[in-house]
Coordinates of C-alpha atoms in Angstrom, one line a residue:
X1 CA 70.0 -25.6 -63.0
X2 CA 66.9 -27.8 -63.6
X3 CA 67.4 -30.7 -65.9
X4 CA 63.9 -31.6 -66.8
X5 CA 64.4 -31.4 -70.5
X6 CA 67.6 -33.4 -70.2
X7 CA 65.6 -36.1 -68.3
X8 CA 63.0 -36.2 -71.0
X9 CA 65.6 -36.3 -73.7
X10 CA 67.5 -39.1 -71.8
X11 CA 64.4 -41.2 -71.5
X12 CA 63.6 -40.7 -75.2
X13 CA 67.2 -41.6 -76.2
X14 CA 67.0 -44.8 -74.1
X15 CA 63.6 -45.7 -75.6
X16 CA 65.0 -45.3 -79.1
X17 CA 68.0 -47.4 -78.3
X18 CA 65.7 -50.1 -76.8
X19 CA 63.7 -50.1 -79.9
X20 CA 66.6 -50.7 -82.3
X21 CA 66.7 -54.3 -83.3
X22 CA 70.4 -54.1 -84.3
X23 CA 71.6 -53.4 -80.8
X24 CA 72.2 -56.1 -78.2
X25 CA 70.3 -56.2 -74.9
X26 CA 73.6 -55.6 -73.2
X27 CA 74.2 -52.5 -75.2
X28 CA 70.7 -51.2 -74.4
X29 CA 71.2 -51.9 -70.7
X30 CA 74.6 -50.1 -70.7
X31 CA 73.1 -47.1 -72.6
X32 CA 70.2 -46.9 -70.1
X33 CA 72.6 -47.0 -67.1
X34 CA 74.9 -44.4 -68.6
X35 CA 72.1 -42.0 -69.6
X36 CA 70.4 -42.3 -66.2
X37 CA 73.7 -41.5 -64.5
X38 CA 74.3 -38.4 -66.6
X39 CA 70.8 -37.2 -66.1
X40 CA 71.0 -37.6 -62.3
X41 CA 74.3 -35.9 -62.0
X42 CA 72.9 -32.8 -63.7
X43 CA 70.3 -32.2 -61.1
X44 CA 71.3 -29.4 -58.7
X45 CA 70.8 -30.8 -55.2
X46 CA 71.2 -27.4 -53.6
X47 CA 67.9 -26.0 -54.9
X48 CA 65.5 -24.5 -52.3
X49 CA 61.9 -25.3 -52.1
X50 CA 61.0 -21.9 -53.5
X51 CA 63.3 -22.4 -56.5
X52 CA 61.9 -25.8 -57.3
X53 CA 58.3 -24.6 -57.0
X54 CA 59.0 -21.4 -59.0
X55 CA 60.2 -23.6 -61.9
X56 CA 57.0 -25.7 -61.8
X57 CA 53.6 -25.0 -63.1
X58 CA 51.9 -22.6 -60.7
X59 CA 49.3 -24.3 -58.6
X60 CA 45.8 -22.9 -58.4
X61 CA 44.7 -21.3 -55.1
X62 CA 41.7 -21.7 -53.0
X63 CA 39.4 -18.7 -53.3
X64 CA 37.0 -17.5 -50.7
X65 CA 33.5 -19.0 -51.4
X66 CA 30.4 -16.8 -50.9
X67 CA 27.9 -19.4 -49.5
X68 CA 25.1 -16.9 -48.8
X69 CA 23.6 -17.3 -52.3
X70 CA 24.2 -21.0 -52.8
X71 CA 21.6 -22.9 -54.8
X72 CA 20.1 -25.8 -52.9
X73 CA 20.1 -29.4 -54.0
X74 CA 18.5 -32.0 -51.9
X75 CA 19.2 -35.7 -52.3
X76 CA 16.5 -38.2 -51.2
X77 CA 17.5 -41.9 -51.6
X78 CA 16.9 -42.7 -55.3
X79 CA 15.9 -39.1 -56.3
X80 CA 16.8 -35.5 -55.8
X81 CA 15.2 -32.0 -56.1
X82 CA 16.4 -28.5 -56.9
X83 CA 14.8 -25.4 -58.3
X84 CA 18.2 -23.9 -59.3
X85 CA 18.9 -22.8 -62.8
X86 CA 21.7 -24.9 -64.3
X87 CA 20.6 -28.1 -62.5
X88 CA 18.8 -31.0 -64.2
X89 CA 17.7 -34.2 -62.5
X90 CA 17.2 -37.5 -64.1
X91 CA 16.2 -40.1 -61.5
X92 CA 19.2 -40.3 -59.2
X93 CA 21.6 -38.4 -61.5
X94 CA 22.0 -34.7 -60.8
X95 CA 23.7 -32.7 -63.5
X96 CA 25.1 -29.2 -63.0
X97 CA 25.8 -27.3 -66.2
X98 CA 26.4 -23.7 -65.0
X99 CA 29.1 -21.9 -62.9
X100 CA 28.1 -21.1 -59.4
X101 CA 27.8 -22.4 -55.8
X102 CA 25.6 -25.3 -54.9
X103 CA 24.8 -26.6 -51.5
X104 CA 24.1 -30.3 -51.5
X105 CA 22.6 -32.3 -48.6
X106 CA 21.0 -35.8 -48.2
X107 CA 21.6 -39.3 -49.5
X108 CA 21.8 -41.0 -52.9
X109 CA 21.7 -44.7 -52.4
X110 CA 22.7 -45.3 -56.0
X111 CA 23.3 -42.1 -57.9
X112 CA 25.7 -39.5 -59.0
X113 CA 26.5 -35.8 -59.2
X114 CA 27.8 -34.8 -62.6
X115 CA 29.3 -31.4 -63.4
X116 CA 29.3 -30.6 -67.1
X117 CA 30.2 -26.9 -67.2
X118 CA 33.1 -26.3 -69.7
X119 CA 35.8 -23.9 -68.4
X120 CA 33.6 -22.9 -65.5
X121 CA 34.3 -22.9 -61.7
X122 CA 31.7 -24.9 -59.9
X123 CA 31.6 -25.0 -56.1
X124 CA 29.8 -27.9 -54.3
X125 CA 29.2 -27.3 -50.6
X126 CA 28.8 -30.8 -49.2
X127 CA 26.5 -30.4 -46.1
X128 CA 25.7 -33.9 -44.8
X129 CA 26.1 -35.8 -48.1
X130 CA 26.2 -39.6 -48.6
X131 CA 26.5 -40.7 -52.2
X132 CA 27.0 -44.2 -53.5
X133 CA 27.2 -45.2 -57.2
X134 CA 27.1 -48.7 -58.4
X135 CA 28.1 -47.8 -62.0
X136 CA 30.6 -44.9 -61.9
X137 CA 32.0 -42.1 -59.7
X138 CA 30.0 -40.5 -56.9
X139 CA 30.9 -37.0 -58.0
X140 CA 32.4 -36.5 -61.5
X141 CA 33.2 -33.1 -63.0
X142 CA 33.5 -34.3 -66.6
X143 CA 33.8 -30.8 -68.0
X144 CA 34.9 -27.9 -65.7
X145 CA 37.7 -25.4 -65.3
X146 CA 37.7 -26.1 -61.6
X147 CA 35.7 -28.1 -59.2
X148 CA 35.7 -26.8 -55.6
X149 CA 34.4 -29.2 -53.0
X150 CA 33.7 -27.3 -49.8
X151 CA 33.0 -29.3 -46.6
X152 CA 30.4 -27.4 -44.6
X153 CA 31.5 -26.6 -41.0
X154 CA 30.8 -29.6 -38.8
X155 CA 29.3 -31.7 -41.6
X156 CA 30.0 -35.4 -42.2
X157 CA 30.1 -36.5 -45.9
X158 CA 30.7 -39.8 -47.6
X159 CA 31.4 -40.7 -51.3
X160 CA 31.7 -44.3 -52.7
X161 CA 31.9 -45.4 -56.3
X162 CA 31.5 -48.5 -58.4
X163 CA 33.5 -51.7 -57.8
X164 CA 35.1 -51.6 -61.3
X165 CA 35.8 -49.4 -64.3
X166 CA 36.5 -50.2 -67.9
X167 CA 40.2 -50.2 -68.7
X168 CA 39.8 -47.1 -70.9
X169 CA 37.4 -45.2 -68.6
X170 CA 38.1 -41.5 -68.4
X171 CA 36.2 -41.1 -65.1
X172 CA 37.9 -43.6 -62.7
X173 CA 37.7 -42.2 -59.2
X174 CA 35.0 -41.8 -56.5
X175 CA 35.6 -38.0 -56.6
X176 CA 36.8 -37.0 -60.1
X177 CA 37.5 -33.8 -61.9
X178 CA 38.6 -33.3 -65.5
X179 CA 39.8 -29.8 -64.5
X180 CA 41.5 -28.5 -61.3
X181 CA 40.1 -29.9 -58.1
X182 CA 40.0 -28.1 -54.7
X183 CA 38.9 -29.6 -51.4
X184 CA 38.4 -27.1 -48.6
X185 CA 36.2 -26.4 -45.6
X186 CA 36.0 -27.5 -42.0
X187 CA 33.8 -30.6 -42.3
X188 CA 34.8 -34.2 -42.9
X189 CA 34.8 -36.3 -46.1
X190 CA 35.2 -40.0 -46.4
X191 CA 35.9 -41.3 -49.9
X192 CA 35.9 -44.9 -50.8
X193 CA 37.4 -45.7 -54.2
X194 CA 36.1 -49.2 -54.7
X195 CA 36.9 -49.5 -58.4
X196 CA 40.2 -47.5 -58.8
X197 CA 41.3 -44.2 -57.3
X198 CA 39.8 -42.3 -54.4
X199 CA 40.2 -38.6 -55.4
X200 CA 41.6 -37.7 -58.8
X201 CA 42.0 -34.7 -61.1
X202 CA 43.3 -34.6 -64.6
X203 CA 44.8 -31.2 -63.9
X204 CA 45.9 -30.2 -60.4
X205 CA 44.6 -31.3 -57.0
X206 CA 44.7 -28.9 -54.0
X207 CA 43.7 -29.8 -50.5
X208 CA 43.3 -26.7 -48.4
X209 CA 41.6 -28.0 -45.3
X210 CA 39.1 -30.5 -43.9
X211 CA 39.2 -33.9 -42.3
X212 CA 39.6 -36.3 -45.3
X213 CA 39.7 -40.0 -45.2
X214 CA 40.4 -41.9 -48.4
X215 CA 40.5 -45.7 -49.1
X216 CA 41.2 -46.8 -52.6
X217 CA 41.7 -49.9 -54.6
X218 CA 44.5 -48.2 -56.5
X219 CA 45.8 -44.7 -55.8
X220 CA 44.4 -42.6 -52.9
X221 CA 44.8 -39.0 -54.1
X222 CA 46.0 -38.2 -57.6
X223 CA 46.6 -35.0 -59.6
X224 CA 48.0 -35.3 -63.0
X225 CA 49.9 -32.0 -62.9
X226 CA 50.3 -31.7 -59.2
X227 CA 49.0 -32.5 -55.7
X228 CA 49.3 -29.6 -53.2
X229 CA 48.5 -30.0 -49.6
X230 CA 48.2 -26.8 -47.6
X231 CA 46.3 -28.0 -44.6
X232 CA 43.7 -30.5 -43.3
X233 CA 43.9 -33.9 -41.6
X234 CA 44.3 -36.4 -44.4
X235 CA 44.3 -40.2 -44.0
X236 CA 44.9 -42.4 -47.0
X237 CA 44.8 -46.2 -47.4
X238 CA 45.7 -47.3 -50.9
X239 CA 46.2 -50.6 -52.8
X240 CA 48.4 -48.6 -55.1
X241 CA 50.2 -45.3 -54.4
X242 CA 49.0 -43.1 -51.6
X243 CA 49.5 -39.6 -53.2
X244 CA 50.5 -39.4 -56.8
X245 CA 51.3 -36.8 -59.5
X246 CA 51.8 -38.5 -62.8
X247 CA 52.1 -36.0 -65.7
X248 CA 55.0 -37.5 -67.7
X249 CA 54.6 -35.1 -70.7
X250 CA 55.1 -31.6 -69.3
X251 CA 58.5 -30.8 -67.7
X252 CA 57.0 -28.4 -65.1
X253 CA 54.3 -30.7 -63.9
X254 CA 54.0 -34.0 -62.0
X255 CA 55.0 -32.7 -58.6
X256 CA 53.7 -33.0 -55.0
X257 CA 54.0 -30.1 -52.5
X258 CA 53.1 -30.3 -48.8
X259 CA 53.0 -26.9 -47.0
X260 CA 50.8 -27.8 -44.0
X261 CA 48.3 -30.2 -42.5
X262 CA 48.7 -33.8 -41.4
X263 CA 49.1 -36.5 -44.0
X264 CA 49.0 -40.1 -43.0
X265 CA 49.5 -42.8 -45.7
X266 CA 49.4 -46.5 -45.7
X267 CA 50.0 -47.8 -49.3
X268 CA 50.8 -51.1 -50.9
X269 CA 52.7 -49.2 -53.5
X270 CA 54.6 -45.9 -53.0
X271 CA 53.6 -43.6 -50.3
X272 CA 54.1 -40.4 -52.3
X273 CA 55.0 -40.8 -56.0
X274 CA 55.9 -37.7 -58.1
X275 CA 57.1 -37.9 -61.7
X276 CA 59.2 -34.8 -61.1
X277 CA 59.5 -33.2 -57.6
X278 CA 58.5 -33.6 -54.0
X279 CA 58.6 -30.5 -51.9
X280 CA 57.8 -30.0 -48.2
X281 CA 57.8 -26.7 -46.4
X282 CA 55.5 -27.6 -43.5
X283 CA 53.0 -30.1 -42.2
X284 CA 53.5 -33.6 -40.9
X285 CA 53.8 -36.7 -43.2
X286 CA 53.6 -40.3 -41.9
X287 CA 54.0 -43.0 -44.5
X288 CA 53.9 -46.8 -44.4
X289 CA 54.7 -48.3 -47.8
X290 CA 54.6 -52.0 -48.8
X291 CA 54.0 -53.1 -45.2
X292 CA 57.0 -51.4 -43.8
X293 CA 60.7 -52.1 -43.5
X294 CA 60.3 -55.6 -42.1
X295 CA 58.7 -56.8 -45.4
X296 CA 61.0 -57.9 -48.1
X297 CA 60.8 -55.5 -51.1
X298 CA 59.0 -57.0 -54.1
X299 CA 60.5 -57.1 -57.6
X300 CA 57.0 -56.5 -59.1
X301 CA 55.8 -53.5 -57.1
X302 CA 57.5 -50.3 -56.2
X303 CA 57.0 -49.7 -52.4
X304 CA 59.0 -46.7 -51.7
X305 CA 58.1 -44.1 -49.1
X306 CA 58.7 -40.8 -50.8
X307 CA 59.7 -41.1 -54.5
X308 CA 60.6 -38.4 -57.0
X309 CA 61.8 -38.4 -60.5
X310 CA 63.9 -35.2 -60.4
X311 CA 64.4 -33.8 -56.9
X312 CA 63.0 -34.1 -53.4
X313 CA 63.4 -31.0 -51.1
X314 CA 62.4 -31.5 -47.5
X315 CA 62.7 -28.0 -46.2
X316 CA 60.1 -27.8 -43.4
X317 CA 57.7 -29.9 -41.4
X318 CA 58.3 -33.5 -40.3
X319 CA 58.3 -36.8 -42.2
X320 CA 58.2 -40.3 -40.8
X321 CA 58.6 -43.0 -43.3
X322 CA 58.5 -46.8 -42.9
X323 CA 58.9 -48.5 -46.3
X324 CA 59.6 -52.0 -47.7
X325 CA 61.8 -50.4 -50.4
X326 CA 63.7 -47.2 -50.2
X327 CA 62.2 -44.8 -47.6
X328 CA 63.2 -41.7 -49.5
X329 CA 64.2 -42.1 -53.1
X330 CA 65.0 -39.8 -56.1
X331 CA 66.1 -40.6 -59.6
X332 CA 67.8 -37.2 -59.4
X333 CA 68.7 -35.4 -56.1
X334 CA 67.6 -35.1 -52.5
X335 CA 68.0 -31.9 -50.4
X336 CA 67.4 -32.0 -46.7
X337 CA 67.0 -28.3 -45.8
X338 CA 65.4 -28.1 -42.4
X339 CA 62.7 -30.8 -42.1
X340 CA 62.8 -33.4 -39.3
X341 CA 62.9 -36.7 -41.1
X342 CA 62.8 -40.2 -39.6
X343 CA 62.9 -43.3 -41.8
X344 CA 63.1 -47.1 -41.7
X345 CA 63.6 -49.2 -44.9
X346 CA 63.9 -52.7 -46.1
X347 CA 66.5 -51.4 -48.6
X348 CA 68.1 -48.0 -48.6
X349 CA 67.0 -45.5 -46.0
X350 CA 67.6 -42.6 -48.4
X351 CA 68.7 -43.1 -52.0
X352 CA 69.6 -40.5 -54.6
X353 CA 71.0 -41.3 -58.0
X354 CA 72.7 -37.9 -58.0
X355 CA 73.4 -35.5 -55.1
X356 CA 72.1 -36.0 -51.5
X357 CA 72.7 -32.8 -49.6
X358 CA 72.0 -32.1 -45.9
X359 CA 71.8 -28.4 -45.1
X360 CA 69.8 -28.5 -41.8
X361 CA 67.2 -30.2 -39.8
X362 CA 67.6 -33.8 -38.8
X363 CA 67.7 -37.1 -40.6
X364 CA 67.4 -40.3 -38.6
X365 CA 67.6 -43.8 -40.2
X366 CA 66.4 -46.2 -37.6
X367 CA 66.7 -49.3 -39.7
X368 CA 67.9 -50.0 -43.3
X369 CA 70.1 -52.3 -45.3
X370 CA 72.1 -49.3 -46.5
X371 CA 71.5 -46.1 -44.6
X372 CA 72.2 -43.2 -47.1
X373 CA 73.3 -43.8 -50.6
X374 CA 74.1 -41.2 -53.4
X375 CA 76.6 -40.5 -56.1
X376 CA 77.6 -37.4 -54.1
X377 CA 76.7 -37.1 -50.4
X378 CA 77.3 -33.7 -48.7
X379 CA 76.6 -32.8 -45.0
X380 CA 76.9 -29.0 -44.4
X381 CA 74.7 -28.7 -41.3
X382 CA 72.1 -30.6 -39.3
X383 CA 72.1 -33.9 -37.5
X384 CA 72.3 -37.2 -39.3
X385 CA 72.0 -40.6 -37.4
X386 CA 72.2 -43.9 -39.3
X387 CA 71.6 -47.5 -38.2
X388 CA 72.1 -50.0 -40.9
X389 CA 72.7 -53.7 -41.4
X390 CA 75.1 -53.0 -44.3
X391 CA 76.8 -49.7 -45.2
X392 CA 76.0 -46.6 -43.2
X393 CA 76.7 -44.1 -45.9
X394 CA 77.6 -45.2 -49.4
X395 CA 79.0 -42.8 -52.1
X396 CA 78.2 -45.0 -55.1
X397 CA 76.3 -45.3 -58.4
X398 CA 76.2 -47.2 -61.6
X399 CA 79.4 -45.9 -63.3
X400 CA 83.1 -45.6 -62.5
X401 CA 86.2 -44.2 -64.0
X402 CA 89.2 -46.2 -65.1
X403 CA 91.3 -44.6 -62.3
X404 CA 92.7 -47.1 -59.8
X405 CA 93.1 -46.2 -56.2
X406 CA 96.1 -47.8 -54.6
X407 CA 95.7 -49.1 -51.1
X408 CA 98.7 -49.1 -48.9
X409 CA 99.9 -51.5 -46.3
X410 CA 100.3 -55.3 -46.3
X411 CA 97.9 -57.0 -48.7
X412 CA 97.0 -53.7 -50.3
X413 CA 95.8 -53.7 -53.9
X414 CA 93.8 -51.6 -56.3
X415 CA 90.2 -50.8 -56.8
X416 CA 88.2 -48.7 -59.2
X417 CA 87.7 -45.1 -58.2
X418 CA 84.3 -43.9 -59.4
X419 CA 82.9 -40.4 -59.8
X420 CA 81.5 -40.5 -56.3
X421 CA 82.1 -38.6 -53.1
X422 CA 81.3 -38.3 -49.5
X423 CA 81.8 -34.8 -48.0
X424 CA 81.3 -33.5 -44.5
X425 CA 81.7 -29.7 -44.0
X426 CA 79.7 -29.3 -40.8
X427 CA 76.9 -30.7 -38.7
X428 CA 76.9 -34.1 -36.9
X429 CA 77.0 -37.5 -38.4
X430 CA 76.6 -40.7 -36.3
X431 CA 76.7 -44.1 -37.9
X432 CA 76.0 -47.5 -36.4
X433 CA 76.6 -50.1 -39.2
X434 CA 77.4 -53.8 -39.6
X435 CA 78.8 -53.2 -43.1
X436 CA 81.2 -50.4 -44.0
X437 CA 80.4 -47.3 -41.9
X438 CA 81.5 -44.4 -44.2
X439 CA 82.0 -45.9 -47.6
X440 CA 82.9 -44.0 -50.8
X441 CA 83.6 -45.7 -54.1
X442 CA 85.2 -42.4 -55.0
X443 CA 86.7 -39.8 -52.6
X444 CA 85.9 -38.7 -49.1
X445 CA 86.6 -35.2 -47.6
X446 CA 86.0 -33.9 -44.1
X447 CA 86.5 -30.2 -43.5
X448 CA 84.3 -29.7 -40.4
X449 CA 81.6 -31.0 -38.2
X450 CA 81.6 -34.2 -36.1
X451 CA 81.7 -37.7 -37.6
X452 CA 81.4 -40.8 -35.3
X453 CA 81.3 -44.3 -36.9
X454 CA 80.4 -47.3 -34.8
X455 CA 81.4 -49.7 -37.5
X456 CA 81.3 -53.5 -38.2
X457 CA 82.3 -56.2 -35.8
X458 CA 83.3 -58.7 -38.5
X459 CA 86.5 -58.4 -40.5
X460 CA 85.0 -58.3 -44.0
X461 CA 84.1 -54.6 -43.7
X462 CA 85.6 -51.5 -42.2
X463 CA 84.4 -48.4 -40.3
X464 CA 85.9 -46.4 -43.1
X465 CA 86.2 -47.6 -46.8
X466 CA 87.3 -45.1 -49.4
X467 CA 88.5 -46.1 -52.9
X468 CA 90.1 -42.8 -53.8
X469 CA 91.7 -40.0 -51.9
X470 CA 90.6 -39.4 -48.3
X471 CA 91.4 -36.0 -46.8
X472 CA 90.6 -34.4 -43.5
X473 CA 91.3 -30.7 -42.9
X474 CA 89.0 -29.9 -40.0
X475 CA 86.2 -31.1 -37.7
X476 CA 86.3 -34.3 -35.6
X477 CA 86.4 -37.9 -36.8
X478 CA 86.2 -41.0 -34.6
X479 CA 85.7 -44.3 -36.3
X480 CA 85.9 -47.7 -34.6
X481 CA 85.3 -51.2 -35.9
X482 CA 87.0 -54.5 -36.8
X483 CA 90.7 -54.6 -37.7
X484 CA 90.3 -56.6 -40.9
X485 CA 89.7 -53.7 -43.3
X486 CA 91.4 -50.7 -41.9
X487 CA 91.3 -47.4 -43.8
X488 CA 92.6 -44.0 -42.5
X489 CA 92.9 -40.5 -44.0
X490 CA 95.7 -39.7 -46.5
X491 CA 99.2 -38.9 -45.1
X492 CA 98.9 -35.5 -46.9
X493 CA 95.8 -34.5 -44.9
X494 CA 96.2 -31.0 -43.4
X495 CA 94.8 -32.2 -40.1
X496 CA 96.5 -34.8 -37.9
X497 CA 95.0 -38.2 -37.4
X498 CA 95.9 -41.5 -35.7
X499 CA 94.9 -45.1 -36.4
X500 CA 95.5 -47.8 -33.9
X501 CA 94.8 -51.5 -33.9
X502 CA 94.6 -53.0 -30.5
X503 CA 96.1 -56.4 -29.5
X504 CA 92.7 -57.9 -28.9
X505 CA 89.0 -57.2 -29.3
X506 CA 87.5 -54.6 -27.0
X507 CA 84.1 -55.4 -25.6
X508 CA 81.0 -53.1 -25.8
X509 CA 80.6 -50.5 -23.0
X510 CA 84.4 -50.0 -22.7
X511 CA 85.7 -46.5 -22.1
X512 CA 88.8 -45.7 -24.2
X513 CA 90.9 -42.6 -23.6
X514 CA 93.3 -41.1 -26.1
X515 CA 96.1 -39.2 -24.3
X516 CA 98.9 -36.9 -25.6
X517 CA 102.5 -36.8 -24.6
X518 CA 101.7 -34.3 -21.9
X519 CA 99.2 -36.6 -20.3
X520 CA 96.2 -34.6 -21.4
X521 CA 93.0 -36.5 -22.5
X522 CA 92.3 -35.4 -26.1
X523 CA 89.4 -37.8 -26.7
X524 CA 87.1 -40.1 -24.7
X525 CA 85.0 -42.8 -26.4
X526 CA 82.7 -45.4 -25.0
X527 CA 82.3 -48.4 -27.3
X528 CA 78.8 -49.5 -28.2
X529 CA 79.9 -52.9 -29.5
X530 CA 83.0 -55.0 -29.9
X531 CA 85.9 -53.3 -31.8
X532 CA 89.6 -53.6 -32.4
X533 CA 90.6 -50.5 -34.5
X534 CA 90.1 -46.9 -33.8
X535 CA 90.7 -43.9 -36.1
X536 CA 90.7 -40.4 -34.6
X537 CA 91.3 -36.9 -35.9
X538 CA 90.8 -33.5 -34.5
X539 CA 92.7 -30.2 -34.1
X540 CA 94.3 -31.7 -31.0
X541 CA 96.2 -34.3 -33.0
X542 CA 99.6 -33.4 -34.5
X543 CA 101.2 -35.7 -37.1
X544 CA 104.4 -37.4 -36.0
X545 CA 103.7 -37.1 -32.3
X546 CA 103.0 -40.1 -30.0
X547 CA 99.6 -40.8 -28.3
X548 CA 98.6 -43.4 -25.8
X549 CA 95.4 -45.3 -25.7
X550 CA 94.0 -46.3 -22.3
X551 CA 91.1 -48.5 -21.3
X552 CA 89.1 -47.4 -18.3
X553 CA 88.6 -44.1 -16.5
X554 CA 85.4 -42.1 -16.9
X555 CA 83.4 -40.3 -19.5
X556 CA 81.5 -37.1 -18.8
X557 CA 79.3 -34.5 -20.5
X558 CA 77.2 -35.0 -23.6
X559 CA 77.8 -38.0 -25.8
X560 CA 77.8 -38.0 -29.6
X561 CA 77.5 -41.6 -30.7
X562 CA 79.8 -42.6 -27.8
X563 CA 82.3 -39.7 -28.2
X564 CA 82.2 -38.0 -24.9
X565 CA 82.5 -34.3 -24.3
X566 CA 85.1 -34.9 -21.6
X567 CA 86.9 -37.7 -19.8
X568 CA 89.4 -38.5 -17.0
X569 CA 91.9 -41.4 -16.7
X570 CA 91.5 -42.4 -13.1
X571 CA 92.9 -45.9 -12.9
X572 CA 92.7 -46.6 -16.6
X573 CA 95.1 -49.2 -18.1
X574 CA 97.5 -48.4 -21.0
X575 CA 96.6 -50.6 -24.0
X576 CA 98.5 -49.1 -27.0
X577 CA 100.9 -46.4 -28.2
X578 CA 100.6 -44.9 -31.7
X579 CA 102.3 -42.3 -33.8
X580 CA 99.9 -39.9 -35.5
X581 CA 99.9 -40.1 -39.3
X582 CA 101.0 -43.7 -39.4
X583 CA 98.6 -46.5 -40.3
X584 CA 98.8 -49.8 -38.5
X585 CA 100.3 -52.8 -40.2
X586 CA 98.2 -56.0 -40.6
X587 CA 94.5 -56.4 -41.1
X588 CA 93.1 -56.3 -44.6
X589 CA 95.8 -54.0 -45.8
X590 CA 93.6 -50.9 -46.6
X591 CA 96.0 -48.1 -45.6
X592 CA 95.8 -44.4 -46.1
X593 CA 95.3 -42.9 -49.5

């Protein structure tokens, strides 16, 4: 179910509340937070790329252009010439007023191409064009159904506009169209937006092919209804957002779709900013936003990598994002459905206000404060790797229920249990965190897959931190970390588990072996940093039986976050004995739920 109308209604409701003088600012803030949470939770994070695009306004397509009968326009410094009907020339301003195809070549040192052909499709073949305007856009389709800019094979073309526009200027980009805009062809185009945006359409923008380089004072490439990239090699440097779709009025518009090509963005603002959706089914996206993850996020400017208002679906292609703020962010949901995604962030690696679902592909967070955060995180398939300075995965949001989760063990207390969850049904999840590793302010459930947590070394956090019920019924879980805040699955979990706190801290690069009563090695783990507690669960663990932990021996086969495929004791030394299903005493008192 799409929730676009709900989002619009929610925003309107909040606006009305904010405008009521009788309400306090605290009431308005609370209403805003609650409304946002309800809206986000209604977004279906399982939607495919096809389903999202089908619900959106249909993007226009790039038609085949017949260039054989193109009318010729020749630019010559401060003048131009053409014998074509529908073309008028006034000094260095060329105006096209009729549908058709026009081949343009030459240079205008201070001039402009204007298209004023209401509801018509006008195709401009740029064949060695260099246009600079000191007063307005280089090319402006002020009235047109569609402007097609075709880059002649092998041609090099340049457009540059004025250094400033009036605040209320309708035309405000070096390449501007009031109707749909298509850029296609196998030539190159360099666009310099000195005064505002580089390329902009007040309807939809489609980039089909070409080598396109854009630098802009504000946004690089903008389409009000949508921006669709099907191919080409596109490089954007922007003082604002890199690629933007900003229709806030129509529920089926304001989206960005990338199906092919190579898109490289360096933006001081957001890399890709869509009011509604971001969808990728192919292509390669590389984004640096706000200077990258080593730059402190600003309170004044949004510098997220990929930002959507409703849903982001990364179904194909590859994306590499380095952002000062969240690398991938949605006010609704995020669906990883096959793309290869690598992110680094100065805040959250991936943040969704609602659902964050991984159904395939790979997600790698190389650096972040919090790795993955969502109200509901679900891993069904694929590979997820997280490195974070705080929590690895955090099931959290802005609201919580009044329910209190009771923590067992010495020092145990209560904490609020929110309507949040972390669920692993399959795939592989490896976390390396200095805060909590797998953290849910609600519940946690593992039914399959492999989860390895290399958790914190300090006692104020734990490898596992779950406020509500924590159930494991399948798969493999290995979590290691400090002993100060120990959490284990619930005693009613269908699958056996063990939790053991060692007498002292174990150093990095230590091989630990978990052995059953028959002397068989059931798990081999090589520590990546110091630790004192280990939680392990698999089908090889039976509740109530005793297991022994050894230090030493050897690890063999493939390693998943330190969990080896096989191991042997050799001359390993016994360090602990534990009964499966019993949490250790001591530490911070967070026992099983």
